[in-house]
PDB file of C-alpha atoms in Angstrom:
ATOM      1  CA  MET A 448      33.005 -17.600 -11.921  1.00 44.00           C
ATOM      2  CA  LYS A 449      34.166 -21.404 -14.495  1.00 46.00           C
ATOM      3  CA  LYS A 450      35.742 -18.006 -16.706  1.00 44.00           C
ATOM      4  CA  LEU A 451      37.579 -17.412 -13.505  1.00 41.00           C
ATOM      5  CA  LYS A 452      39.070 -20.904 -12.319  1.00 43.00           C
ATOM      6  CA  GLY A 453      39.697 -21.648 -15.666  1.00 45.00           C
ATOM      7  CA  CYS A 454      41.650 -18.569 -15.611  1.00 43.00           C
ATOM      8  CA  LEU A 455      43.643 -18.669 -12.806  1.00 40.00           C
ATOM      9  CA  TYR A 456      44.452 -22.326 -13.555  1.00 42.00           C
ATOM     10  CA  SER A 457      45.939 -22.138 -17.403  1.00 48.00           C
ATOM     11  CA  ALA A 458      48.062 -18.106 -15.565  1.00 45.00           C
ATOM     12  CA  SER A 459      49.905 -21.150 -12.118  1.00 45.00           C
ATOM     13  CA  GLU A 460      50.532 -23.933 -15.237  1.00 49.00           C
ATOM     14  CA  SER A 461      52.220 -21.495 -17.560  1.00 48.00           C
ATOM     15  CA  ASN A 462      53.172 -18.919 -15.272  1.00 54.00           C
ATOM     16  CA  THR A 463      52.038 -16.500 -16.320  1.00 50.00           C
ATOM     17  CA  LYS A 464      50.754 -12.577 -14.446  1.00 55.00           C
ATOM     18  CA  LEU A 465      48.487 -11.833 -13.088  1.00 52.00           C
ATOM     19  CA  SER A 466      48.453  -8.602 -15.501  1.00 56.00           C
ATOM     20  CA  ASP A 467      47.407 -11.284 -18.696  1.00 56.00           C
ATOM     21  CA  LEU A 468      44.041 -11.903 -16.692  1.00 58.00           C
ATOM     22  CA  GLY A 469      42.647  -9.057 -18.125  1.00 64.00           C
ATOM     23  CA  PRO A 470      41.228  -5.621 -16.835  1.00 70.00           C
ATOM     24  CA  ASP A 471      38.197  -7.122 -17.196  1.00 73.00           C
ATOM     25  CA  LEU A 472      38.329 -10.421 -15.337  1.00 75.00           C
ATOM     26  CA  ILE A 473      39.990  -8.711 -12.731  1.00 76.00           C
ATOM     27  CA  MET A 474      38.181  -5.840 -11.995  1.00 74.00           C
ATOM     28  CA  SER A 475      34.330  -7.796 -12.423  1.00 74.00           C
ATOM     29  CA  GLU A 476      35.745 -11.787 -10.976  1.00 76.00           C
ATOM     30  CA  ILE A 477      38.575 -10.172  -8.614  1.00 79.00           C
ATOM     31  CA  LEU A 478      37.967  -7.283  -6.849  1.00 82.00           C
ATOM     32  CA  PRO A 479      34.666  -7.884  -5.718  1.00 81.00           C
ATOM     33  CA  ARG A 480      35.946 -10.791  -4.019  1.00 78.00           C
ATOM     34  CA  LEU A 481      38.812  -8.978  -1.662  1.00 80.00           C
ATOM     35  CA  PRO A 482      38.003  -8.224   1.954  1.00 75.00           C
ATOM     36  CA  ALA A 483      37.880  -4.538   2.983  1.00 72.00           C
ATOM     37  CA  LYS A 484      41.115  -3.797   3.306  1.00 70.00           C
ATOM     38  CA  CYS A 485      42.363  -5.212   0.906  1.00 81.00           C
ATOM     39  CA  VAL A 486      40.208  -3.275  -1.380  1.00 81.00           C
ATOM     40  CA  GLY A 487      40.901   0.301   0.295  1.00 78.00           C
ATOM     41  CA  ARG A 488      44.820  -0.834  -0.216  1.00 81.00           C
ATOM     42  CA  ALA A 489      44.049  -1.444  -4.078  1.00 83.00           C
ATOM     43  CA  LYS A 490      42.208   1.736  -4.930  1.00 82.00           C
ATOM     44  CA  LYS A 491      46.009   2.983  -4.649  1.00 82.00           C
ATOM     45  CA  VAL A 492      47.003   0.989  -7.471  1.00 84.00           C
ATOM     46  CA  CYS A 493      46.216   3.010 -10.110  1.00 85.00           C
ATOM     47  CA  LYS A 494      43.265   5.525 -11.774  1.00 84.00           C
ATOM     48  CA  GLU A 495      41.459   2.589 -13.562  1.00 84.00           C
ATOM     49  CA  TRP A 496      40.967   0.985 -10.058  1.00 82.00           C
ATOM     50  CA  LEU A 497      40.303   3.278  -9.004  1.00 84.00           C
ATOM     51  CA  SER A 498      37.755   4.403 -10.714  1.00 84.00           C
ATOM     52  CA  CYS A 499      36.898   1.003 -10.562  1.00 84.00           C
ATOM     53  CA  ILE A 500      36.695   0.774  -7.063  1.00 83.00           C
ATOM     54  CA  SER A 501      34.699   3.909  -6.445  1.00 80.00           C
ATOM     55  CA  SER A 502      31.345   3.100  -8.798  1.00 81.00           C
ATOM     56  CA  LYS A 503      27.519   2.327  -7.772  1.00 74.00           C
ATOM     57  CA  GLU A 504      28.421  -1.023  -9.778  1.00 77.00           C
ATOM     58  CA  PHE A 505      31.248  -2.960  -8.370  1.00 81.00           C
ATOM     59  CA  VAL A 506      29.631  -1.667  -4.650  1.00 78.00           C
ATOM     60  CA  MET A 507      26.218  -3.664  -5.825  1.00 73.00           C
ATOM     61  CA  MET A 508      28.386  -6.370  -6.709  1.00 77.00           C
ATOM     62  CA  HIS A 509      30.490  -6.017  -3.479  1.00 78.00           C
ATOM     63  CA  CYS A 510      27.916  -6.347  -1.244  1.00 73.00           C
ATOM     64  CA  ARG A 511      26.594  -9.643  -2.378  1.00 71.00           C
ATOM     65  CA  HIS A 512      29.879 -11.178  -2.546  1.00 71.00           C
ATOM     66  CA  MET A 513      30.687  -9.600   1.338  1.00 65.00           C
ATOM     67  CA  CYS A 514      26.992 -11.344   2.561  1.00 61.00           C
ATOM     68  CA  LYS A 515      27.818 -15.016   1.652  1.00 58.00           C
ATOM     69  CA  GLY A 516      29.547 -17.863   4.090  1.00 49.00           C
ATOM     70  CA  SER A 517      31.307 -17.021   7.033  1.00 50.00           C
ATOM     71  CA  ARG A 518      32.096 -13.479   5.887  1.00 60.00           C
ATOM     72  CA  GLN A 519      29.585 -11.920   6.688  1.00 71.00           C
ATOM     73  CA  LYS A 520      29.742  -9.130   9.597  1.00 78.00           C
ATOM     74  CA  ILE A 521      27.606  -7.052  12.390  1.00 82.00           C
ATOM     75  CA  LEU A 522      27.502  -3.568  12.698  1.00 85.00           C
ATOM     76  CA  SER A 523      27.842  -2.029  15.609  1.00 84.00           C
ATOM     77  CA  ILE A 524      26.600   2.088  16.044  1.00 85.00           C
ATOM     78  CA  GLY A 525      27.348   2.530  19.635  1.00 83.00           C
ATOM     79  CA  GLN A 526      27.043   6.918  21.046  1.00 83.00           C
ATOM     80  CA  GLU A 527      30.695   8.179  19.724  1.00 84.00           C
ATOM     81  CA  SER A 528      31.811   4.833  17.708  1.00 85.00           C
ATOM     82  CA  CYS A 529      30.710   2.539  15.371  1.00 85.00           C
ATOM     83  CA  PHE A 530      32.902  -1.149  14.612  1.00 85.00           C
ATOM     84  CA  ILE A 531      32.419  -3.919  12.666  1.00 82.00           C
ATOM     85  CA  SER A 532      33.174  -7.885  13.617  1.00 79.00           C
ATOM     86  CA  SER A 533      32.703 -11.150  12.057  1.00 73.00           C
ATOM     87  CA  THR A 534      29.294 -13.152  12.317  1.00 63.00           C
ATOM     88  CA  GLY A 535      31.432 -16.132  13.840  1.00 54.00           C
ATOM     89  CA  VAL A 536      31.550 -17.626  17.753  1.00 47.00           C
ATOM     90  CA  ASP A 537      35.764 -17.767  17.215  1.00 47.00           C
ATOM     91  CA  LEU A 538      35.952 -14.792  16.345  1.00 46.00           C
ATOM     92  CA  VAL A 539      33.419 -12.425  17.708  1.00 48.00           C
ATOM     93  CA  ASP A 540      35.905 -10.361  19.757  1.00 54.00           C
ATOM     94  CA  GLU A 541      37.776  -9.507  17.211  1.00 70.00           C
ATOM     95  CA  LYS A 542      36.373  -5.715  16.309  1.00 78.00           C
ATOM     96  CA  THR A 543      37.363  -3.099  13.342  1.00 82.00           C
ATOM     97  CA  MET A 544      36.466   0.417  14.819  1.00 84.00           C
ATOM     98  CA  ILE A 545      35.140   2.774  11.945  1.00 83.00           C
ATOM     99  CA  THR A 546      34.900   6.747  10.028  1.00 85.00           C
ATOM    100  CA  LEU A 547      31.621   7.595   9.365  1.00 85.00           C
ATOM    101  CA  PRO A 548      31.645   8.878   5.914  1.00 85.00           C
ATOM    102  CA  PHE A 549      29.166  11.278   7.186  1.00 83.00           C
ATOM    103  CA  HIS A 550      30.344  14.382   9.490  1.00 84.00           C
ATOM    104  CA  VAL A 551      27.579  12.785  12.418  1.00 87.00           C
ATOM    105  CA  ARG A 552      28.004  10.441  15.394  1.00 88.00           C
ATOM    106  CA  PRO A 553      27.607   7.813  15.129  1.00 88.00           C
ATOM    107  CA  SER A 554      23.626   7.815  17.826  1.00 88.00           C
ATOM    108  CA  ASP A 555      23.095  10.176  14.679  1.00 90.00           C
ATOM    109  CA  VAL A 556      22.153   7.989  12.746  1.00 91.00           C
ATOM    110  CA  TRP A 557      19.322   6.268  12.417  1.00 92.00           C
ATOM    111  CA  ILE A 558      19.688   2.498  10.324  1.00 91.00           C
ATOM    112  CA  LEU A 559      16.021   2.603   8.149  1.00 93.00           C
ATOM    113  CA  SER A 560      16.321  -0.429   5.486  1.00 92.00           C
ATOM    114  CA  SER A 561      19.023  -3.537   5.111  1.00 90.00           C
ATOM    115  CA  LEU A 562      20.213  -5.581   1.518  1.00 89.00           C
ATOM    116  CA  ASN A 563      23.282  -7.330   1.201  1.00 84.00           C
ATOM    117  CA  GLY A 564      24.841  -5.458   3.189  1.00 83.00           C
ATOM    118  CA  LEU A 565      24.096  -1.810   1.489  1.00 88.00           C
ATOM    119  CA  LEU A 566      22.095  -0.363   4.254  1.00 91.00           C
ATOM    120  CA  CYS A 567      19.431   2.927   4.242  1.00 93.00           C
ATOM    121  CA  VAL A 568      20.404   5.143   6.675  1.00 93.00           C
ATOM    122  CA  CYS A 569      18.624   8.430   7.659  1.00 93.00           C
ATOM    123  CA  LEU A 570      20.482  11.486   9.600  1.00 92.00           C
ATOM    124  CA  ARG A 571      19.348  12.864  12.582  1.00 89.00           C
ATOM    125  CA  ASN A 572      20.078  16.498  12.113  1.00 87.00           C
ATOM    126  CA  THR A 573      18.757  17.547   8.947  1.00 89.00           C
ATOM    127  CA  PHE A 574      16.894  14.038   8.147  1.00 91.00           C
ATOM    128  CA  GLU A 575      18.602  12.801   4.640  1.00 92.00           C
ATOM    129  CA  MET A 576      18.640   9.824   4.058  1.00 94.00           C
ATOM    130  CA  LEU A 577      21.604   7.957   2.401  1.00 93.00           C
ATOM    131  CA  ILE A 578      22.999   4.427   1.151  1.00 93.00           C
ATOM    132  CA  TRP A 579      26.144   3.279   2.455  1.00 91.00           C
ATOM    133  CA  ASN A 580      28.524   0.313   2.327  1.00 88.00           C
ATOM    134  CA  PRO A 581      30.528  -0.045   5.561  1.00 87.00           C
ATOM    135  CA  LEU A 582      32.867  -1.882   4.087  1.00 81.00           C
ATOM    136  CA  ILE A 583      34.048  -0.190   2.054  1.00 80.00           C
ATOM    137  CA  ARG A 584      33.280   3.432   3.361  1.00 78.00           C
ATOM    138  CA  SER A 585      31.282   4.063   0.112  1.00 84.00           C
ATOM    139  CA  CYS A 586      28.255   6.108   0.420  1.00 88.00           C
ATOM    140  CA  ILE A 587      26.002   8.140  -1.748  1.00 90.00           C
ATOM    141  CA  ASN A 588      22.995  10.971  -0.416  1.00 92.00           C
ATOM    142  CA  ILE A 589      19.803  10.252  -2.042  1.00 92.00           C
ATOM    143  CA  SER A 590      17.954  13.146  -0.313  1.00 90.00           C
ATOM    144  CA  ALA A 591      16.696  15.673  -3.677  1.00 81.00           C
ATOM    145  CA  SER A 592      14.850  17.875  -2.635  1.00 72.00           C
ATOM    146  CA  LYS A 593      12.379  17.973  -0.008  1.00 66.00           C
ATOM    147  CA  SER A 594       9.634  16.088  -1.252  1.00 69.00           C
ATOM    148  CA  TYR A 595      12.782  13.444  -1.542  1.00 80.00           C
ATOM    149  CA  GLY A 596      14.978  11.029   0.229  1.00 87.00           C
ATOM    150  CA  PHE A 597      14.314  12.790   3.589  1.00 92.00           C
ATOM    151  CA  PHE A 598      12.775  11.320   5.915  1.00 91.00           C
ATOM    152  CA  LYS A 599      10.217  11.576   8.929  1.00 88.00           C
ATOM    153  CA  ILE A 600      10.384   9.830  12.132  1.00 85.00           C
ATOM    154  CA  TYR A 601       6.834   8.510  13.361  1.00 81.00           C
ATOM    155  CA  SER A 602       4.790   8.418   9.364  1.00 84.00           C
ATOM    156  CA  ASP A 603       7.355   7.464   7.132  1.00 89.00           C
ATOM    157  CA  ALA A 604       8.346   4.547   5.650  1.00 91.00           C
ATOM    158  CA  VAL A 605      12.274   2.833   4.214  1.00 94.00           C
ATOM    159  CA  GLY A 606      12.920  -0.699   2.538  1.00 94.00           C
ATOM    160  CA  LEU A 607      15.442  -1.521   0.315  1.00 94.00           C
ATOM    161  CA  TYR A 608      15.003  -3.764  -3.132  1.00 93.00           C
ATOM    162  CA  ILE A 609      15.898  -5.669  -6.026  1.00 91.00           C
ATOM    163  CA  ASP A 610      13.640  -5.230  -9.647  1.00 89.00           C
ATOM    164  CA  SER A 611      13.856  -8.289 -12.047  1.00 87.00           C
ATOM    165  CA  SER A 612      16.660  -6.139 -13.407  1.00 88.00           C
ATOM    166  CA  ASN A 613      19.445  -5.659 -10.824  1.00 85.00           C
ATOM    167  CA  ASP A 614      18.520  -2.398  -9.990  1.00 89.00           C
ATOM    168  CA  TYR A 615      18.604  -1.588  -6.281  1.00 91.00           C
ATOM    169  CA  ARG A 616      15.921   0.780  -5.391  1.00 93.00           C
ATOM    170  CA  VAL A 617      14.268   2.397  -2.000  1.00 94.00           C
ATOM    171  CA  LEU A 618      11.018   2.691  -1.486  1.00 93.00           C
ATOM    172  CA  HIS A 619      10.044   5.739   0.604  1.00 93.00           C
ATOM    173  CA  ILE A 620       6.455   6.057   1.458  1.00 89.00           C
ATOM    174  CA  LYS A 621       5.894   8.819   2.860  1.00 87.00           C
ATOM    175  CA  ARG A 622       2.438   9.098   5.128  1.00 82.00           C
ATOM    176  CA  GLY A 623       0.577  12.347   5.447  1.00 75.00           C
ATOM    177  CA  ARG A 624      -2.992  13.339   7.848  1.00 71.00           C
ATOM    178  CA  PHE A 625      -5.196  12.097   4.309  1.00 67.00           C
ATOM    179  CA  THR A 626      -2.279  11.167   2.121  1.00 73.00           C
ATOM    180  CA  VAL A 627       0.617   8.688   1.336  1.00 81.00           C
ATOM    181  CA  ASP A 628       3.345   9.052  -1.411  1.00 85.00           C
ATOM    182  CA  VAL A 629       5.361   6.565  -2.861  1.00 89.00           C
ATOM    183  CA  MET A 630       8.488   6.621  -4.183  1.00 91.00           C
ATOM    184  CA  ALA A 631      11.506   4.656  -5.216  1.00 93.00           C
ATOM    185  CA  TYR A 632      15.721   5.618  -5.890  1.00 94.00           C
ATOM    186  CA  SER A 633      16.826   4.065  -8.766  1.00 93.00           C
ATOM    187  CA  ARG A 634      20.698   3.583  -7.856  1.00 89.00           C
ATOM    188  CA  ARG A 635      21.692   2.977 -11.462  1.00 89.00           C
ATOM    189  CA  THR A 636      19.798   6.299 -12.917  1.00 90.00           C
ATOM    190  CA  ASN A 637      20.383   7.643  -8.971  1.00 89.00           C
ATOM    191  CA  HIS A 638      15.900   9.095  -9.747  1.00 90.00           C
ATOM    192  CA  TRP A 639      13.633   9.179  -8.043  1.00 93.00           C
ATOM    193  CA  LYS A 640      10.440   8.058  -9.667  1.00 91.00           C
ATOM    194  CA  ARG A 641       6.886   8.152  -8.043  1.00 90.00           C
ATOM    195  CA  ILE A 642       4.389   4.962  -8.019  1.00 87.00           C
ATOM    196  CA  PRO A 643       1.464   3.603  -7.614  1.00 83.00           C
ATOM    197  CA  PHE A 644       0.298   2.215  -3.803  1.00 77.00           C
ATOM    198  CA  LEU A 645      -2.123   0.694  -2.599  1.00 68.00           C
ATOM    199  CA  GLN A 646      -5.482   2.660  -2.396  1.00 67.00           C
ATOM    200  CA  LYS A 647      -6.384   4.642   0.982  1.00 65.00           C
ATOM    201  CA  ARG A 648      -6.670   2.287   3.584  1.00 69.00           C
ATOM    202  CA  HIS A 649      -6.960   2.900   7.506  1.00 69.00           C
ATOM    203  CA  TYR A 650      -3.305   1.509   8.179  1.00 69.00           C
ATOM    204  CA  HIS A 651      -2.284   4.463   6.029  1.00 71.00           C
ATOM    205  CA  THR A 652      -2.677   7.075   8.264  1.00 71.00           C
ATOM    206  CA  ASN A 653      -0.531   8.671  11.140  1.00 70.00           C
ATOM    207  CA  GLY A 654      -2.128   7.193  14.094  1.00 74.00           C
ATOM    208  CA  TYR A 655      -0.979   3.567  13.090  1.00 80.00           C
ATOM    209  CA  VAL A 656       3.609   2.266  12.491  1.00 83.00           C
ATOM    210  CA  TRP A 657       4.486   1.207   9.675  1.00 85.00           C
ATOM    211  CA  SER A 658       8.545  -0.967  10.216  1.00 88.00           C
ATOM    212  CA  GLY A 659      11.033  -1.008   7.683  1.00 90.00           C
ATOM    213  CA  GLY A 660      10.864  -3.642   4.410  1.00 91.00           C
ATOM    214  CA  THR A 661      12.103  -7.100   4.307  1.00 90.00           C
ATOM    215  CA  PHE A 662      12.514  -7.625   1.877  1.00 91.00           C
ATOM    216  CA  CYS A 663      12.094 -11.562   0.254  1.00 85.00           C
ATOM    217  CA  GLU A 664      10.625 -13.710  -2.684  1.00 81.00           C
ATOM    218  CA  ASP A 665      10.609 -10.612  -4.915  1.00 83.00           C
ATOM    219  CA  GLY A 666       8.609  -8.510  -2.387  1.00 88.00           C
ATOM    220  CA  LEU A 667       8.794  -6.456   0.439  1.00 90.00           C
ATOM    221  CA  TYR A 668       6.941  -7.094   3.638  1.00 91.00           C
ATOM    222  CA  PHE A 669       6.253  -4.020   6.181  1.00 89.00           C
ATOM    223  CA  THR A 670       4.945  -5.038   9.656  1.00 88.00           C
ATOM    224  CA  VAL A 671       1.970  -2.541  10.954  1.00 86.00           C
ATOM    225  CA  PHE A 672       0.053  -1.702  14.490  1.00 82.00           C
ATOM    226  CA  GLN A 673      -1.476   1.270  15.613  1.00 77.00           C
ATOM    227  CA  PHE A 674       0.408   2.657  17.443  1.00 68.00           C
ATOM    228  CA  TRP A 675      -1.368   4.359  20.679  1.00 67.00           C
ATOM    229  CA  LEU A 676      -4.026   1.002  21.225  1.00 65.00           C
ATOM    230  CA  ALA A 677      -3.237  -2.901  21.270  1.00 64.00           C
ATOM    231  CA  GLY A 678      -5.520  -2.820  17.607  1.00 65.00           C
ATOM    232  CA  ASP A 679      -5.225  -3.635  14.647  1.00 71.00           C
ATOM    233  CA  ILE A 680      -1.189  -5.702  13.449  1.00 79.00           C
ATOM    234  CA  VAL A 681      -0.863  -6.736   9.491  1.00 78.00           C
ATOM    235  CA  ILE A 682       1.589  -7.253   7.735  1.00 80.00           C
ATOM    236  CA  ILE A 683       1.710  -5.347   3.430  1.00 78.00           C
TER     237      ILE A 683
END
């Protein structure tokens, strides 16, 4: 950021053109800070900008900048329409209708987890899981096979998190009658990997319901409670 401010200050003093800042600086520091509408227009500038904005790295950078301060947004999904609105009290009535990047009705989209503007959603008709950035209309289908990336209601749990290498990941906990299978999807490599998990516990069974995961201070937390009885409630 200091480098960006220095270059912009120098440019204003010497009437330097924006192109003189260099493509790397523009794509890494300027474009990710633009509002979603401007990002959409920027795709039409040239093939290089289109390629940059369509990359998964840009999607992550844009999410980080959009989640700061007053730039936060609210996503509202209804039966037939989907809107994005600002969080400011004075702007609550300013809504922008968006078109879903997948061919289902808005009411058929389940939000499983969210983090920094990214959503992990499930399509009700196919149970496929996708990562979606509503602000720039970008999404990727992470369903790879019958074992990976298909969500089963009442038995599965999903959480978005960031690992030590700053890679966005999806944790997918799949519970069977006598088994617990845990997979992690990497946004960077676009692959799933099985990871070790807690030993078999009574709350791993289908008699318990797991919430979506909440990422906080390098940990992913789930609330687990009994489905039929007012029994145990645990945090994992």
